[in-house]
Short mmCIF file of C-alpha atoms in Angstrom, two decimals:
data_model
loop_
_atom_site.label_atom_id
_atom_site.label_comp_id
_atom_site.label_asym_id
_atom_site.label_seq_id
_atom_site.Cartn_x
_atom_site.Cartn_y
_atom_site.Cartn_z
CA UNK A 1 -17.06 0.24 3.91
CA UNK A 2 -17.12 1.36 7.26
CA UNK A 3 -13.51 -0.13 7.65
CA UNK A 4 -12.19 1.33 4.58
CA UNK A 5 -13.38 4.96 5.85
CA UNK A 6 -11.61 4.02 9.50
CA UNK A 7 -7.99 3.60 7.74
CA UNK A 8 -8.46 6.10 4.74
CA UNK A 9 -8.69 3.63 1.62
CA UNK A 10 -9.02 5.74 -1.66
CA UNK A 11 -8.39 2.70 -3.75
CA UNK A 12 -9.97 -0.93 -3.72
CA UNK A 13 -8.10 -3.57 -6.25
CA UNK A 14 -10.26 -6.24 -6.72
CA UNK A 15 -8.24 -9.06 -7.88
CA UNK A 16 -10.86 -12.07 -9.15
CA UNK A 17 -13.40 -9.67 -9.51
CA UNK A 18 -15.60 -12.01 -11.65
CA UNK A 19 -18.72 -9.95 -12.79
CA UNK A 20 -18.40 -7.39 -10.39
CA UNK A 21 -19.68 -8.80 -7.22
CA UNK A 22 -17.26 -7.43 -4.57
CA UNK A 23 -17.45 -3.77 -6.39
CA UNK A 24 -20.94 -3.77 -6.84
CA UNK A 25 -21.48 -4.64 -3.18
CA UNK A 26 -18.87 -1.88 -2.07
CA UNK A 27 -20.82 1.12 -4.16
CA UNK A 28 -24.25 0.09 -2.90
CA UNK A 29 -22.70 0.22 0.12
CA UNK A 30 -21.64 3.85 0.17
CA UNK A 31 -18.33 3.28 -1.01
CA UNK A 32 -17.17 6.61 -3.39
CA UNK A 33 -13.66 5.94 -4.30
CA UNK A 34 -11.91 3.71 -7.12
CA UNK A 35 -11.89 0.50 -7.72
CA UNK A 36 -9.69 -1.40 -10.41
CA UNK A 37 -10.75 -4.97 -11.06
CA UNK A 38 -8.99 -8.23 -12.56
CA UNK A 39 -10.74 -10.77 -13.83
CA UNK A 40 -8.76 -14.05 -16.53
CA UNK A 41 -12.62 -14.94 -17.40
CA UNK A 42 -13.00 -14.14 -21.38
CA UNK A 43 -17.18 -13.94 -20.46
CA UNK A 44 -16.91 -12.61 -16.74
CA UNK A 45 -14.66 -10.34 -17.90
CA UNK A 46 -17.07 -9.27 -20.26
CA UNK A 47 -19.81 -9.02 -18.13
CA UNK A 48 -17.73 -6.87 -15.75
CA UNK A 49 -16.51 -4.51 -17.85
CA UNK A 50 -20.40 -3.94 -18.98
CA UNK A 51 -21.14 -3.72 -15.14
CA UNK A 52 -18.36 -0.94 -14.56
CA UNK A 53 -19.32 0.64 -17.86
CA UNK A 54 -21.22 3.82 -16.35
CA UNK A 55 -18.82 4.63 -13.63
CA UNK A 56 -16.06 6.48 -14.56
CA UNK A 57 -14.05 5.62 -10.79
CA UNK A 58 -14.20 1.59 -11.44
CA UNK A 59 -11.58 0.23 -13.74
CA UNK A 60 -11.18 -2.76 -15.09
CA UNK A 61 -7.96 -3.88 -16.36
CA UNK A 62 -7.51 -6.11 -19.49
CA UNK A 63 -8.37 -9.29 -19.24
CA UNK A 64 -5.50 -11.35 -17.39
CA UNK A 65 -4.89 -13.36 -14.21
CA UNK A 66 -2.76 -12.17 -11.02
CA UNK A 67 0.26 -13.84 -10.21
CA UNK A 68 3.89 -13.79 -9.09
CA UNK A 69 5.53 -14.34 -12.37
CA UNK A 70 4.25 -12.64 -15.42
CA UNK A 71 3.43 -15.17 -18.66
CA UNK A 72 0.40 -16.97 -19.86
CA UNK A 73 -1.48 -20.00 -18.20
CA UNK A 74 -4.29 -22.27 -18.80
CA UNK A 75 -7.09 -21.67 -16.23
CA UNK A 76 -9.84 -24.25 -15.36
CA UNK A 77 -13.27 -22.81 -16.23
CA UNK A 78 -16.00 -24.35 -13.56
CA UNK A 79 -19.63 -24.58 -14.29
CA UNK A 80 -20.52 -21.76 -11.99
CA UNK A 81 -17.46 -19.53 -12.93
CA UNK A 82 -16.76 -18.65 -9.63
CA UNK A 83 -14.74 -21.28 -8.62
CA UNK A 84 -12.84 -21.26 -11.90
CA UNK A 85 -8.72 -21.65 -10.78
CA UNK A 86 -5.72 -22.52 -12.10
CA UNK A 87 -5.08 -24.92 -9.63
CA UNK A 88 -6.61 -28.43 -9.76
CA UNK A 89 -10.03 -28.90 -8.07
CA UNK A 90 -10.23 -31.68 -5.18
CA UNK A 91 -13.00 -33.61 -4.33
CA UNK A 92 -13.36 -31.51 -0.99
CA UNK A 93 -14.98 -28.97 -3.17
CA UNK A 94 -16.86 -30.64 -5.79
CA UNK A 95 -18.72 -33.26 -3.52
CA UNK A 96 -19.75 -30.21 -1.94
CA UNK A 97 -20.48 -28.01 -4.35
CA UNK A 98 -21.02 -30.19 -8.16
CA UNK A 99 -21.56 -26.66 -9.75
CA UNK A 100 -17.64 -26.34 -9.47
CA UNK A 101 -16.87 -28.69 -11.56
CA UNK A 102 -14.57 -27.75 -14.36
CA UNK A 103 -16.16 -27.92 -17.99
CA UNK A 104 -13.65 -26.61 -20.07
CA UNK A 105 -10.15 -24.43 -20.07
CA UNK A 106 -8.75 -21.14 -21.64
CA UNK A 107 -5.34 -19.44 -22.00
CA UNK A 108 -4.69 -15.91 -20.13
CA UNK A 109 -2.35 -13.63 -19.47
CA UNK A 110 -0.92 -13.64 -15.98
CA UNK A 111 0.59 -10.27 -14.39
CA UNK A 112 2.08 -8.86 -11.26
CA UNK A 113 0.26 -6.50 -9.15
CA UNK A 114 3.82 -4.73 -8.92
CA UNK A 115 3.74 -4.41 -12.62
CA UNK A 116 0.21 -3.15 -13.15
CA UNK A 117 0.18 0.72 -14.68
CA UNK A 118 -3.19 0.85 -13.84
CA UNK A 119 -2.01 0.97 -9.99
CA UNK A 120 -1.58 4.40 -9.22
CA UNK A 121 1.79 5.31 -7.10
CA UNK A 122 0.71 7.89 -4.87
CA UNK A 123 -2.96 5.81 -2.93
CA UNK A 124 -4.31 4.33 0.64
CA UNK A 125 -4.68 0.58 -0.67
CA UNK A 126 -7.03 -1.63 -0.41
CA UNK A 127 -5.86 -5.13 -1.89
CA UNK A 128 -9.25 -8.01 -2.29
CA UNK A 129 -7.98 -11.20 -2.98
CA UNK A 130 -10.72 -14.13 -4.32
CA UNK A 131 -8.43 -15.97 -6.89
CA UNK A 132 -9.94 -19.86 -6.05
CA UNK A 133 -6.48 -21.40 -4.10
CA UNK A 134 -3.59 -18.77 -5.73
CA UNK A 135 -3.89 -15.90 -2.82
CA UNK A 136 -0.03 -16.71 -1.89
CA UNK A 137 0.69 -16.41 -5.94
CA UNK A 138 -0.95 -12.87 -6.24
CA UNK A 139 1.11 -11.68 -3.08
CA UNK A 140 4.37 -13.09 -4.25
CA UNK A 141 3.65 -10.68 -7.30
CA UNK A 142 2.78 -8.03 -5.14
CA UNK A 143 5.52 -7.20 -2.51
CA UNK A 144 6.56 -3.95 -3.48
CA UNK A 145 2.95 -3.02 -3.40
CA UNK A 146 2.11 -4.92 0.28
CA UNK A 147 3.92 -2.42 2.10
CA UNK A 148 1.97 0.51 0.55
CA UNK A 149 -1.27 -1.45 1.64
CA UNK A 150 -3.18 -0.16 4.20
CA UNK A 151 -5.42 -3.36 4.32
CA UNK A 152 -6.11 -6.25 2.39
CA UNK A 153 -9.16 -9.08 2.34
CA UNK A 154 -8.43 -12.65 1.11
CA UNK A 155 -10.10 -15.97 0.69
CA UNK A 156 -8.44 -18.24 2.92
CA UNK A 157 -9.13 -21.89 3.18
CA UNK A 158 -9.81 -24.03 6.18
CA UNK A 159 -10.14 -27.19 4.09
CA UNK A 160 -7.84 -27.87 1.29
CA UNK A 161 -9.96 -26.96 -1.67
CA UNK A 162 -7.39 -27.06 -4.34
CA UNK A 163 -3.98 -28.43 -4.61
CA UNK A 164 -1.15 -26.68 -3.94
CA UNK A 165 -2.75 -23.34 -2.32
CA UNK A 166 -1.52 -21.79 0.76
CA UNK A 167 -3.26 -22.46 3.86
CA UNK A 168 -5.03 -20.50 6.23
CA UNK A 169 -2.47 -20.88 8.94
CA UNK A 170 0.44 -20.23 6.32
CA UNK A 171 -0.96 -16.97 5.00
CA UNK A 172 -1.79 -15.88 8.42
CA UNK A 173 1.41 -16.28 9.82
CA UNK A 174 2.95 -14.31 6.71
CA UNK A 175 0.79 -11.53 7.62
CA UNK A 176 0.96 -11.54 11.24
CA UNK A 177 4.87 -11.33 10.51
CA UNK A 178 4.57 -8.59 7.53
CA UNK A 179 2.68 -6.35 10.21
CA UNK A 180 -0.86 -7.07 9.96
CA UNK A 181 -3.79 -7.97 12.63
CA UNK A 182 -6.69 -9.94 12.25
CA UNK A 183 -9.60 -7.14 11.83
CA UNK A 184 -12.31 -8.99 11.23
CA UNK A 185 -13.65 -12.46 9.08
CA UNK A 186 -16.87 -13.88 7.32
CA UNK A 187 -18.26 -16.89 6.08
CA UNK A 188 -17.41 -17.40 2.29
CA UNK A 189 -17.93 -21.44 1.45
CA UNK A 190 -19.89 -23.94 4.14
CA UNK A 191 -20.73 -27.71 4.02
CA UNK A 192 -24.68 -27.37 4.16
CA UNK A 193 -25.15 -30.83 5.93
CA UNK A 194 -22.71 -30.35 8.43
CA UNK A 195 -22.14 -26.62 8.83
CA UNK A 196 -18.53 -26.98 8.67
CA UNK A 197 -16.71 -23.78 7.66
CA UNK A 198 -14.41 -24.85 4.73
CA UNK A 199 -12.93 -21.44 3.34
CA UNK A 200 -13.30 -17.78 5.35
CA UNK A 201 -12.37 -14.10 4.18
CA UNK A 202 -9.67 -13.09 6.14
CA UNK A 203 -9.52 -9.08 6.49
CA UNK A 204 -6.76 -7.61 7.56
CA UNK A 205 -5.20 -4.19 8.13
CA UNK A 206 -1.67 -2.84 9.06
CA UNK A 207 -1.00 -2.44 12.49
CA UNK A 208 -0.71 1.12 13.96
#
């Protein structure tokens, strides 16, 4: 919060928003402004539209997934919902973590950020990215947006996690190149017997 009050952010788009984790943490954390969530879950989604029900500055957008092309997918549902993706799970993960297992599959609509009329055209950005190994998909959908950003967070993987998703060197390098520093990181996903850092949030912000 403190960082979002250093660059001005008025709005926070929580893409994977799950039940409300990221938001919930923000507003208990002094955070005032909006907040517009996505979440492809049918019951996270209902569980985070119940969370955001009594504050009229957090939205939460119809049910769909965020992506670069707009269309319908089937997403992998995982035993502890959070590490539900589109993308197939490796062993990496699950021998890690069995709760992430998948245990079943549902169809969703996918959008583009770019597309979104919930995103308002006149706003100091804020772009959180946790979408389980398609980060490099929701920015592909989102480049007329990235320029307006003044910040953005993502999960970025150290280990591959999933097949197919960028890597934390690769989306580094993309921001590094699209004008962005390295403002800060933290732990998101550890191996508890060896304490190797697998995946890290990468926040960024535009440089001045």
């Amino acid at each position: 919060v403190h960082f979002l009050e250093q660059h001005g952010v008025d709005v926070v788009l929580d893409v994977g928003a799950n039940i409300g984790q990221f938001a919930l943490t923000l507003r208990q954390a002094g955070y005032a402004g909006t907040i517009i969530s996505f979440e492809p879950q049918s019951r996270a989604h209902d569980v985070l539209t119940r969370a955001a029900s009594s504050d009229p500055k957090w939205l939460i957008a119809p049910r769909c997934a965020v992506g670069a092309e707009a269309g319908e997918i089937e997403m992998n549902i995982s035993h502890n919902s959070v590490s539900s993706s589109i993308l197939d799970i490796l062993p990496a993960h699950t021998e890690r973590a069995p709760g992430s297992r998948y245990i079943s599959k549902e169809k969703v609509r996918v959008i583009r950020l770019d597309d979104c009329d919930l995103v308002p055209m006149s706003a100091n950005f804020y772009l959180k990215v946790a979408t389980q190994g398609l980060e490099q998909l929701v920015l592909d959908g989102a480049r007329g947006l990235l320029p307006r950003l003044k910040g953005l967070q993502l999960e970025m993987t150290l280990v591959p996690l999933y097949a197919g998703q960028a890597s934390f060197l690769a989306l580094m390098t993309q921001l590094l190149a699209m004008g962005y520093v390295l403002w800060s990181s933290t732990p998101e996903f550890q191996d508890q017997k060896t304490s190797r850092l697998l995946q890290a949030n990468g926040i960024f912000f535009r440089r001045a």
